[in-house]
């Protein structure tokens, strides 16, 4: 983390994910005075200013002294935000957490290839994120390390070998929290139907989800082996899993993630075409 702690970091956009990264960086020792955030919303700027973070509504001013620029804007305003910065970021590392924004699109808008693309996920808000990162061959090892340090402040960082794999990351971890929330919702509802108070069903479900994840993370066994270990022959768990199998839950999950990947690809194409038409 030492290299990143010596950098000035600018965030274009000060929304939830940017604030999560900022909080993680400060907790790792980056002085708030080394962080600048540009955001058009006065309330966002005021909130960040209370933490001694430099704030502005002018993107070009924000990036002036930055070593690293984190793009954290909504995809629909990407071209509008980046076009005025073209030619101003050539000596800076760009880290983009903009959903669907391919490196070619960002490079065309900014005029630089020193770009790392990141697919984060919302558990970064509680420092347990899972981030997929990709950079092309023009990005040096030192820049990759800097990007890893910035993202590692809020969770796990995984580099993928091709930009196409970012769509798979989106399907697995980017959208993944919603899948687990969906499962939690269903288990809580089932618990209520079985006679449990809603608070009891919720507490049991959430703690079970946390415990299962922690076991999977810390165990030397695979999730499949852990499942087998808690499934006694002809027991209650087997009865439940047989219902899952009859409903082809595993196949449906695989189909769902394939649909998410396809939609990620479509959104990237739509954003690319929209950005080209704006140039």
PDB file of C-alpha atoms in Angstrom:
ATOM      1  CA  UNK A   1       0.000   0.000   0.000  1.00  0.00           C
ATOM      2  CA  UNK A   2       3.023   2.304   0.452  1.00  0.00           C
ATOM      3  CA  UNK A   3       3.134   3.430  -3.198  1.00  0.00           C
ATOM      4  CA  UNK A   4      -0.518   4.467  -3.281  1.00  0.00           C
ATOM      5  CA  UNK A   5      -0.131   6.334   0.017  1.00  0.00           C
ATOM      6  CA  UNK A   6       2.348   8.647  -1.684  1.00  0.00           C
ATOM      7  CA  UNK A   7      -0.058   9.522  -4.499  1.00  0.00           C
ATOM      8  CA  UNK A   8      -2.591  12.270  -4.996  1.00  0.00           C
ATOM      9  CA  UNK A   9      -5.850  10.582  -5.947  1.00  0.00           C
ATOM     10  CA  UNK A  10      -8.750  12.286  -7.705  1.00  0.00           C
ATOM     11  CA  UNK A  11     -12.282  10.908  -7.987  1.00  0.00           C
ATOM     12  CA  UNK A  12     -14.500  12.091 -10.806  1.00  0.00           C
ATOM     13  CA  UNK A  13     -17.834  11.376  -9.181  1.00  0.00           C
ATOM     14  CA  UNK A  14     -18.423  11.105  -5.452  1.00  0.00           C
ATOM     15  CA  UNK A  15     -21.186   8.496  -5.223  1.00  0.00           C
ATOM     16  CA  UNK A  16     -21.439   5.439  -2.982  1.00  0.00           C
ATOM     17  CA  UNK A  17     -18.695   3.390  -4.625  1.00  0.00           C
ATOM     18  CA  UNK A  18     -16.301   6.340  -4.709  1.00  0.00           C
ATOM     19  CA  UNK A  19     -17.039   7.024  -1.041  1.00  0.00           C
ATOM     20  CA  UNK A  20     -16.399   3.365  -0.230  1.00  0.00           C
ATOM     21  CA  UNK A  21     -12.987   3.516  -1.890  1.00  0.00           C
ATOM     22  CA  UNK A  22     -12.192   6.817  -0.212  1.00  0.00           C
ATOM     23  CA  UNK A  23     -13.087   5.396   3.187  1.00  0.00           C
ATOM     24  CA  UNK A  24     -10.941   2.337   2.552  1.00  0.00           C
ATOM     25  CA  UNK A  25      -7.963   4.414   1.444  1.00  0.00           C
ATOM     26  CA  UNK A  26      -8.169   6.705   4.465  1.00  0.00           C
ATOM     27  CA  UNK A  27      -8.435   3.691   6.787  1.00  0.00           C
ATOM     28  CA  UNK A  28      -5.234   2.350   5.193  1.00  0.00           C
ATOM     29  CA  UNK A  29      -3.398   5.583   5.933  1.00  0.00           C
ATOM     30  CA  UNK A  30      -3.857   7.847   2.901  1.00  0.00           C
ATOM     31  CA  UNK A  31      -4.237  11.419   4.202  1.00  0.00           C
ATOM     32  CA  UNK A  32      -7.613  12.911   3.312  1.00  0.00           C
ATOM     33  CA  UNK A  33      -5.775  15.984   2.041  1.00  0.00           C
ATOM     34  CA  UNK A  34      -4.301  13.856  -0.776  1.00  0.00           C
ATOM     35  CA  UNK A  35      -7.806  13.096  -2.078  1.00  0.00           C
ATOM     36  CA  UNK A  36      -9.798  15.372  -4.370  1.00  0.00           C
ATOM     37  CA  UNK A  37     -13.383  14.694  -5.433  1.00  0.00           C
ATOM     38  CA  UNK A  38     -15.229  16.423  -8.237  1.00  0.00           C
ATOM     39  CA  UNK A  39     -19.002  16.080  -8.083  1.00  0.00           C
ATOM     40  CA  UNK A  40     -21.800  18.318  -9.408  1.00  0.00           C
ATOM     41  CA  UNK A  41     -23.984  17.809  -6.314  1.00  0.00           C
ATOM     42  CA  UNK A  42     -23.368  20.332  -3.541  1.00  0.00           C
ATOM     43  CA  UNK A  43     -24.589  18.003  -0.775  1.00  0.00           C
ATOM     44  CA  UNK A  44     -22.054  15.356  -1.816  1.00  0.00           C
ATOM     45  CA  UNK A  45     -19.245  17.912  -1.833  1.00  0.00           C
ATOM     46  CA  UNK A  46     -20.275  19.224   1.592  1.00  0.00           C
ATOM     47  CA  UNK A  47     -20.332  15.722   3.086  1.00  0.00           C
ATOM     48  CA  UNK A  48     -16.844  14.950   1.783  1.00  0.00           C
ATOM     49  CA  UNK A  49     -15.471  18.349   2.782  1.00  0.00           C
ATOM     50  CA  UNK A  50     -16.397  17.550   6.402  1.00  0.00           C
ATOM     51  CA  UNK A  51     -13.807  14.764   6.194  1.00  0.00           C
ATOM     52  CA  UNK A  52     -11.117  17.251   5.072  1.00  0.00           C
ATOM     53  CA  UNK A  53     -11.252  15.942   1.500  1.00  0.00           C
ATOM     54  CA  UNK A  54     -10.642  18.477  -1.246  1.00  0.00           C
ATOM     55  CA  UNK A  55     -13.832  19.023  -3.251  1.00  0.00           C
ATOM     56  CA  UNK A  56     -14.759  20.883  -6.408  1.00  0.00           C
ATOM     57  CA  UNK A  57     -17.390  20.945  -9.101  1.00  0.00           C
ATOM     58  CA  UNK A  58     -14.796  21.368 -11.859  1.00  0.00           C
ATOM     59  CA  UNK A  59     -13.354  18.129 -13.247  1.00  0.00           C
ATOM     60  CA  UNK A  60     -10.401  19.777 -14.997  1.00  0.00           C
ATOM     61  CA  UNK A  61      -9.365  21.490 -11.771  1.00  0.00           C
ATOM     62  CA  UNK A  62      -9.763  18.279  -9.794  1.00  0.00           C
ATOM     63  CA  UNK A  63      -7.344  16.262 -11.922  1.00  0.00           C
ATOM     64  CA  UNK A  64      -4.658  18.934 -12.186  1.00  0.00           C
ATOM     65  CA  UNK A  65      -2.381  17.655  -9.398  1.00  0.00           C
ATOM     66  CA  UNK A  66      -3.564  14.026  -9.426  1.00  0.00           C
ATOM     67  CA  UNK A  67      -1.317  11.003  -9.939  1.00  0.00           C
ATOM     68  CA  UNK A  68      -4.321   8.679 -10.114  1.00  0.00           C
ATOM     69  CA  UNK A  69      -7.767   9.542 -11.491  1.00  0.00           C
ATOM     70  CA  UNK A  70     -10.673   7.271 -10.556  1.00  0.00           C
ATOM     71  CA  UNK A  71     -13.635   7.513 -12.915  1.00  0.00           C
ATOM     72  CA  UNK A  72     -16.808   6.916 -10.910  1.00  0.00           C
ATOM     73  CA  UNK A  73     -19.551   8.511 -13.003  1.00  0.00           C
ATOM     74  CA  UNK A  74     -22.745   7.042 -14.403  1.00  0.00           C
ATOM     75  CA  UNK A  75     -22.340   5.454 -17.860  1.00  0.00           C
ATOM     76  CA  UNK A  76     -24.947   7.705 -19.467  1.00  0.00           C
ATOM     77  CA  UNK A  77     -22.869  10.853 -18.786  1.00  0.00           C
ATOM     78  CA  UNK A  78     -19.490   9.313 -19.601  1.00  0.00           C
ATOM     79  CA  UNK A  79     -18.846  11.085 -22.907  1.00  0.00           C
ATOM     80  CA  UNK A  80     -20.102  14.401 -21.563  1.00  0.00           C
ATOM     81  CA  UNK A  81     -17.748  14.190 -18.572  1.00  0.00           C
ATOM     82  CA  UNK A  82     -14.641  12.841 -20.297  1.00  0.00           C
ATOM     83  CA  UNK A  83     -14.490  14.768 -23.567  1.00  0.00           C
ATOM     84  CA  UNK A  84     -13.375  18.026 -21.892  1.00  0.00           C
ATOM     85  CA  UNK A  85     -10.537  16.107 -20.175  1.00  0.00           C
ATOM     86  CA  UNK A  86      -9.010  14.783 -23.395  1.00  0.00           C
ATOM     87  CA  UNK A  87      -5.304  15.562 -23.494  1.00  0.00           C
ATOM     88  CA  UNK A  88      -5.202  16.542 -19.803  1.00  0.00           C
ATOM     89  CA  UNK A  89      -4.585  13.075 -18.335  1.00  0.00           C
ATOM     90  CA  UNK A  90      -1.646  11.725 -20.359  1.00  0.00           C
ATOM     91  CA  UNK A  91       0.667  11.511 -17.334  1.00  0.00           C
ATOM     92  CA  UNK A  92      -1.920  10.053 -14.977  1.00  0.00           C
ATOM     93  CA  UNK A  93      -3.104   6.531 -14.199  1.00  0.00           C
ATOM     94  CA  UNK A  94      -6.802   6.164 -14.968  1.00  0.00           C
ATOM     95  CA  UNK A  95      -8.842   3.668 -12.943  1.00  0.00           C
ATOM     96  CA  UNK A  96     -12.381   3.256 -14.255  1.00  0.00           C
ATOM     97  CA  UNK A  97     -15.203   1.732 -12.235  1.00  0.00           C
ATOM     98  CA  UNK A  98     -17.782   2.846 -14.826  1.00  0.00           C
ATOM     99  CA  UNK A  99     -20.033  -0.118 -15.645  1.00  0.00           C
ATOM    100  CA  UNK A 100     -19.852  -1.184 -19.284  1.00  0.00           C
ATOM    101  CA  UNK A 101     -17.116   1.281 -20.266  1.00  0.00           C
ATOM    102  CA  UNK A 102     -14.547  -0.623 -22.328  1.00  0.00           C
ATOM    103  CA  UNK A 103     -10.944   0.516 -22.424  1.00  0.00           C
ATOM    104  CA  UNK A 104     -11.210   1.364 -26.138  1.00  0.00           C
ATOM    105  CA  UNK A 105     -14.147   3.665 -25.369  1.00  0.00           C
ATOM    106  CA  UNK A 106     -12.323   5.349 -22.485  1.00  0.00           C
ATOM    107  CA  UNK A 107      -9.125   5.666 -24.500  1.00  0.00           C
ATOM    108  CA  UNK A 108     -10.922   7.339 -27.416  1.00  0.00           C
ATOM    109  CA  UNK A 109     -12.572   9.836 -25.069  1.00  0.00           C
ATOM    110  CA  UNK A 110      -9.464  10.622 -23.014  1.00  0.00           C
ATOM    111  CA  UNK A 111      -6.622  10.185 -25.502  1.00  0.00           C
ATOM    112  CA  UNK A 112      -4.608   7.826 -23.270  1.00  0.00           C
ATOM    113  CA  UNK A 113      -4.139   4.070 -22.882  1.00  0.00           C
ATOM    114  CA  UNK A 114      -2.883   4.190 -19.299  1.00  0.00           C
ATOM    115  CA  UNK A 115      -6.190   2.777 -18.103  1.00  0.00           C
ATOM    116  CA  UNK A 116      -7.216   0.032 -15.685  1.00  0.00           C
ATOM    117  CA  UNK A 117     -10.806  -1.143 -15.935  1.00  0.00           C
ATOM    118  CA  UNK A 118     -12.473  -2.418 -12.766  1.00  0.00           C
ATOM    119  CA  UNK A 119     -15.730  -4.237 -12.082  1.00  0.00           C
ATOM    120  CA  UNK A 120     -16.396  -3.677  -8.364  1.00  0.00           C
ATOM    121  CA  UNK A 121     -19.358  -4.788  -6.301  1.00  0.00           C
ATOM    122  CA  UNK A 122     -21.429  -3.192  -3.575  1.00  0.00           C
ATOM    123  CA  UNK A 123     -19.985  -5.060  -0.551  1.00  0.00           C
ATOM    124  CA  UNK A 124     -17.063  -2.663  -1.024  1.00  0.00           C
ATOM    125  CA  UNK A 125     -19.264  -0.366   1.054  1.00  0.00           C
ATOM    126  CA  UNK A 126     -18.412  -2.569   4.058  1.00  0.00           C
ATOM    127  CA  UNK A 127     -14.833  -3.354   2.975  1.00  0.00           C
ATOM    128  CA  UNK A 128     -15.702  -6.855   1.734  1.00  0.00           C
ATOM    129  CA  UNK A 129     -15.860  -6.178  -1.991  1.00  0.00           C
ATOM    130  CA  UNK A 130     -14.742  -8.441  -4.821  1.00  0.00           C
ATOM    131  CA  UNK A 131     -13.141  -6.499  -7.664  1.00  0.00           C
ATOM    132  CA  UNK A 132     -12.218  -7.786 -11.114  1.00  0.00           C
ATOM    133  CA  UNK A 133      -9.458  -5.786 -12.832  1.00  0.00           C
ATOM    134  CA  UNK A 134      -8.147  -5.689 -16.403  1.00  0.00           C
ATOM    135  CA  UNK A 135      -5.494  -3.645 -18.197  1.00  0.00           C
ATOM    136  CA  UNK A 136      -3.977  -4.052 -21.635  1.00  0.00           C
ATOM    137  CA  UNK A 137      -0.283  -4.588 -22.334  1.00  0.00           C
ATOM    138  CA  UNK A 138       0.447  -0.850 -22.483  1.00  0.00           C
ATOM    139  CA  UNK A 139      -0.142  -0.532 -18.723  1.00  0.00           C
ATOM    140  CA  UNK A 140       3.068  -1.060 -16.759  1.00  0.00           C
ATOM    141  CA  UNK A 141       3.437  -3.436 -13.827  1.00  0.00           C
ATOM    142  CA  UNK A 142       3.872  -0.523 -11.428  1.00  0.00           C
ATOM    143  CA  UNK A 143       0.526   0.913 -12.529  1.00  0.00           C
ATOM    144  CA  UNK A 144      -1.151  -2.450 -12.047  1.00  0.00           C
ATOM    145  CA  UNK A 145       0.241  -2.579  -8.540  1.00  0.00           C
ATOM    146  CA  UNK A 146      -1.050   0.926  -7.814  1.00  0.00           C
ATOM    147  CA  UNK A 147      -4.516  -0.031  -9.035  1.00  0.00           C
ATOM    148  CA  UNK A 148      -4.457  -3.171  -6.890  1.00  0.00           C
ATOM    149  CA  UNK A 149      -3.555  -1.129  -3.823  1.00  0.00           C
ATOM    150  CA  UNK A 150      -6.373   1.351  -4.395  1.00  0.00           C
ATOM    151  CA  UNK A 151      -9.003  -1.372  -4.824  1.00  0.00           C
ATOM    152  CA  UNK A 152      -7.633  -3.664  -2.115  1.00  0.00           C
ATOM    153  CA  UNK A 153      -8.580  -1.001   0.430  1.00  0.00           C
ATOM    154  CA  UNK A 154     -12.166  -2.271   0.129  1.00  0.00           C
ATOM    155  CA  UNK A 155     -11.798  -5.975  -0.574  1.00  0.00           C
ATOM    156  CA  UNK A 156     -10.473  -8.722  -2.812  1.00  0.00           C
ATOM    157  CA  UNK A 157      -8.763  -7.866  -6.120  1.00  0.00           C
ATOM    158  CA  UNK A 158      -8.590 -10.359  -8.981  1.00  0.00           C
ATOM    159  CA  UNK A 159      -6.885  -9.631 -12.328  1.00  0.00           C
ATOM    160  CA  UNK A 160      -8.393 -11.238 -15.424  1.00  0.00           C
ATOM    161  CA  UNK A 161      -6.530 -12.079 -18.626  1.00  0.00           C
ATOM    162  CA  UNK A 162      -8.867 -10.491 -21.162  1.00  0.00           C
ATOM    163  CA  UNK A 163     -11.324  -7.638 -21.181  1.00  0.00           C
ATOM    164  CA  UNK A 164     -14.053 -10.018 -22.330  1.00  0.00           C
ATOM    165  CA  UNK A 165     -13.749 -11.725 -18.941  1.00  0.00           C
ATOM    166  CA  UNK A 166     -14.940  -8.528 -17.256  1.00  0.00           C
ATOM    167  CA  UNK A 167     -18.423  -9.441 -18.521  1.00  0.00           C
ATOM    168  CA  UNK A 168     -18.122 -12.765 -16.706  1.00  0.00           C
ATOM    169  CA  UNK A 169     -16.913 -10.957 -13.571  1.00  0.00           C
ATOM    170  CA  UNK A 170     -19.970  -8.730 -13.849  1.00  0.00           C
ATOM    171  CA  UNK A 171     -22.215 -11.786 -13.971  1.00  0.00           C
ATOM    172  CA  UNK A 172     -20.537 -13.567 -11.055  1.00  0.00           C
ATOM    173  CA  UNK A 173     -19.522 -10.886  -8.550  1.00  0.00           C
ATOM    174  CA  UNK A 174     -20.769  -7.572  -9.937  1.00  0.00           C
ATOM    175  CA  UNK A 175     -24.398  -8.703  -9.889  1.00  0.00           C
ATOM    176  CA  UNK A 176     -23.707 -11.528  -7.442  1.00  0.00           C
ATOM    177  CA  UNK A 177     -24.765  -9.810  -4.201  1.00  0.00           C
ATOM    178  CA  UNK A 178     -28.318  -9.565  -5.557  1.00  0.00           C
ATOM    179  CA  UNK A 179     -28.422 -13.331  -6.095  1.00  0.00           C
ATOM    180  CA  UNK A 180     -27.551 -13.962  -2.447  1.00  0.00           C
ATOM    181  CA  UNK A 181     -30.015 -11.312  -1.277  1.00  0.00           C
ATOM    182  CA  UNK A 182     -32.662 -13.090  -3.373  1.00  0.00           C
ATOM    183  CA  UNK A 183     -31.828 -16.374  -1.621  1.00  0.00           C
ATOM    184  CA  UNK A 184     -31.975 -14.657   1.756  1.00  0.00           C
ATOM    185  CA  UNK A 185     -35.375 -13.170   0.933  1.00  0.00           C
ATOM    186  CA  UNK A 186     -36.679 -16.601  -0.017  1.00  0.00           C
ATOM    187  CA  UNK A 187     -35.323 -18.279   3.129  1.00  0.00           C
ATOM    188  CA  UNK A 188     -36.793 -15.582   5.381  1.00  0.00           C
ATOM    189  CA  UNK A 189     -40.164 -15.952   3.668  1.00  0.00           C
ATOM    190  CA  UNK A 190     -39.978 -19.727   4.048  1.00  0.00           C
ATOM    191  CA  UNK A 191     -39.104 -19.415   7.723  1.00  0.00           C
ATOM    192  CA  UNK A 192     -42.172 -17.229   8.275  1.00  0.00           C
ATOM    193  CA  UNK A 193     -44.342 -19.730   6.411  1.00  0.00           C
ATOM    194  CA  UNK A 194     -43.011 -22.453   8.711  1.00  0.00           C
ATOM    195  CA  UNK A 195     -44.117 -20.514  11.789  1.00  0.00           C
ATOM    196  CA  UNK A 196     -41.084 -18.420  12.752  1.00  0.00           C
ATOM    197  CA  UNK A 197     -41.325 -14.771  13.715  1.00  0.00           C
ATOM    198  CA  UNK A 198     -39.933 -12.553  10.913  1.00  0.00           C
ATOM    199  CA  UNK A 199     -37.139 -11.190  13.113  1.00  0.00           C
ATOM    200  CA  UNK A 200     -36.130 -14.705  14.112  1.00  0.00           C
ATOM    201  CA  UNK A 201     -36.224 -15.971  10.517  1.00  0.00           C
ATOM    202  CA  UNK A 202     -34.181 -12.965   9.388  1.00  0.00           C
ATOM    203  CA  UNK A 203     -31.544 -13.310  12.115  1.00  0.00           C
ATOM    204  CA  UNK A 204     -31.115 -17.026  11.493  1.00  0.00           C
ATOM    205  CA  UNK A 205     -30.909 -16.564   7.721  1.00  0.00           C
ATOM    206  CA  UNK A 206     -28.368 -13.733   7.777  1.00  0.00           C
ATOM    207  CA  UNK A 207     -26.112 -15.397  10.346  1.00  0.00           C
ATOM    208  CA  UNK A 208     -26.278 -18.665   8.412  1.00  0.00           C
ATOM    209  CA  UNK A 209     -25.279 -16.860   5.216  1.00  0.00           C
ATOM    210  CA  UNK A 210     -22.362 -15.187   7.003  1.00  0.00           C
ATOM    211  CA  UNK A 211     -21.260 -18.439   8.619  1.00  0.00           C
ATOM    212  CA  UNK A 212     -21.454 -20.426   5.385  1.00  0.00           C
ATOM    213  CA  UNK A 213     -19.413 -17.800   3.511  1.00  0.00           C
ATOM    214  CA  UNK A 214     -16.811 -17.682   6.279  1.00  0.00           C
ATOM    215  CA  UNK A 215     -16.529 -21.477   6.299  1.00  0.00           C
ATOM    216  CA  UNK A 216     -16.101 -21.542   2.520  1.00  0.00           C
ATOM    217  CA  UNK A 217     -13.416 -18.826   2.673  1.00  0.00           C
ATOM    218  CA  UNK A 218     -11.395 -20.369   5.497  1.00  0.00           C
ATOM    219  CA  UNK A 219     -11.827 -24.088   4.754  1.00  0.00           C
ATOM    220  CA  UNK A 220      -9.456 -26.145   2.611  1.00  0.00           C
ATOM    221  CA  UNK A 221     -12.537 -27.939   1.273  1.00  0.00           C
ATOM    222  CA  UNK A 222     -14.461 -26.805  -1.787  1.00  0.00           C
ATOM    223  CA  UNK A 223     -18.068 -25.597  -1.437  1.00  0.00           C
ATOM    224  CA  UNK A 224     -19.185 -28.882  -2.992  1.00  0.00           C
ATOM    225  CA  UNK A 225     -17.287 -30.849  -0.323  1.00  0.00           C
ATOM    226  CA  UNK A 226     -18.659 -28.625   2.447  1.00  0.00           C
ATOM    227  CA  UNK A 227     -22.188 -29.227   1.155  1.00  0.00           C
ATOM    228  CA  UNK A 228     -21.646 -32.983   1.214  1.00  0.00           C
ATOM    229  CA  UNK A 229     -20.260 -32.782   4.753  1.00  0.00           C
ATOM    230  CA  UNK A 230     -23.497 -31.278   6.099  1.00  0.00           C
ATOM    231  CA  UNK A 231     -25.803 -33.548   4.107  1.00  0.00           C
ATOM    232  CA  UNK A 232     -26.614 -36.674   6.079  1.00  0.00           C
ATOM    233  CA  UNK A 233     -28.126 -39.583   4.096  1.00  0.00           C
ATOM    234  CA  UNK A 234     -31.921 -39.418   4.218  1.00  0.00           C
ATOM    235  CA  UNK A 235     -31.724 -36.375   6.500  1.00  0.00           C
ATOM    236  CA  UNK A 236     -33.369 -32.963   6.457  1.00  0.00           C
ATOM    237  CA  UNK A 237     -30.692 -31.319   4.287  1.00  0.00           C
ATOM    238  CA  UNK A 238     -30.923 -34.047   1.676  1.00  0.00           C
ATOM    239  CA  UNK A 239     -34.707 -33.638   1.560  1.00  0.00           C
ATOM    240  CA  UNK A 240     -34.282 -29.933   0.802  1.00  0.00           C
ATOM    241  CA  UNK A 241     -31.498 -30.427  -1.746  1.00  0.00           C
ATOM    242  CA  UNK A 242     -33.558 -33.009  -3.615  1.00  0.00           C
ATOM    243  CA  UNK A 243     -36.222 -30.334  -4.129  1.00  0.00           C
ATOM    244  CA  UNK A 244     -33.528 -28.011  -5.502  1.00  0.00           C
ATOM    245  CA  UNK A 245     -32.351 -30.711  -7.882  1.00  0.00           C
ATOM    246  CA  UNK A 246     -35.854 -31.486  -9.129  1.00  0.00           C
ATOM    247  CA  UNK A 247     -36.329 -27.789  -9.830  1.00  0.00           C
ATOM    248  CA  UNK A 248     -32.972 -27.726 -11.656  1.00  0.00           C
ATOM    249  CA  UNK A 249     -31.777 -24.852  -9.475  1.00  0.00           C
ATOM    250  CA  UNK A 250     -28.121 -25.334 -10.464  1.00  0.00           C
ATOM    251  CA  UNK A 251     -28.926 -25.250 -14.186  1.00  0.00           C
ATOM    252  CA  UNK A 252     -31.130 -22.196 -13.711  1.00  0.00           C
ATOM    253  CA  UNK A 253     -28.388 -20.348 -11.828  1.00  0.00           C
ATOM    254  CA  UNK A 254     -25.973 -21.057 -14.663  1.00  0.00           C
ATOM    255  CA  UNK A 255     -28.525 -19.801 -17.190  1.00  0.00           C
ATOM    256  CA  UNK A 256     -29.112 -16.670 -15.112  1.00  0.00           C
ATOM    257  CA  UNK A 257     -25.413 -15.807 -14.994  1.00  0.00           C
ATOM    258  CA  UNK A 258     -25.125 -16.396 -18.739  1.00  0.00           C
ATOM    259  CA  UNK A 259     -27.978 -13.917 -19.215  1.00  0.00           C
ATOM    260  CA  UNK A 260     -26.188 -11.381 -17.005  1.00  0.00           C
ATOM    261  CA  UNK A 261     -22.989 -11.812 -19.011  1.00  0.00           C
ATOM    262  CA  UNK A 262     -24.855 -11.318 -22.289  1.00  0.00           C
ATOM    263  CA  UNK A 263     -26.527  -8.169 -20.986  1.00  0.00           C
ATOM    264  CA  UNK A 264     -23.154  -6.840 -19.835  1.00  0.00           C
ATOM    265  CA  UNK A 265     -21.812  -7.325 -23.357  1.00  0.00           C
ATOM    266  CA  UNK A 266     -24.842  -5.556 -24.834  1.00  0.00           C
ATOM    267  CA  UNK A 267     -24.504  -2.601 -22.465  1.00  0.00           C
ATOM    268  CA  UNK A 268     -20.822  -2.215 -23.333  1.00  0.00           C
ATOM    269  CA  UNK A 269     -21.686  -2.158 -27.030  1.00  0.00           C
ATOM    270  CA  UNK A 270     -24.471   0.378 -26.474  1.00  0.00           C
ATOM    271  CA  UNK A 271     -22.137   2.622 -24.452  1.00  0.00           C
ATOM    272  CA  UNK A 272     -19.419   2.365 -27.094  1.00  0.00           C
ATOM    273  CA  UNK A 273     -21.815   3.377 -29.869  1.00  0.00           C
ATOM    274  CA  UNK A 274     -23.276   6.203 -27.788  1.00  0.00           C
ATOM    275  CA  UNK A 275     -19.809   7.562 -26.966  1.00  0.00           C
ATOM    276  CA  UNK A 276     -18.741   7.459 -30.621  1.00  0.00           C
ATOM    277  CA  UNK A 277     -21.818   9.404 -31.667  1.00  0.00           C
ATOM    278  CA  UNK A 278     -21.031  12.029 -29.033  1.00  0.00           C
ATOM    279  CA  UNK A 279     -17.479  12.630 -30.260  1.00  0.00           C
TER     280      UNK A 279
END
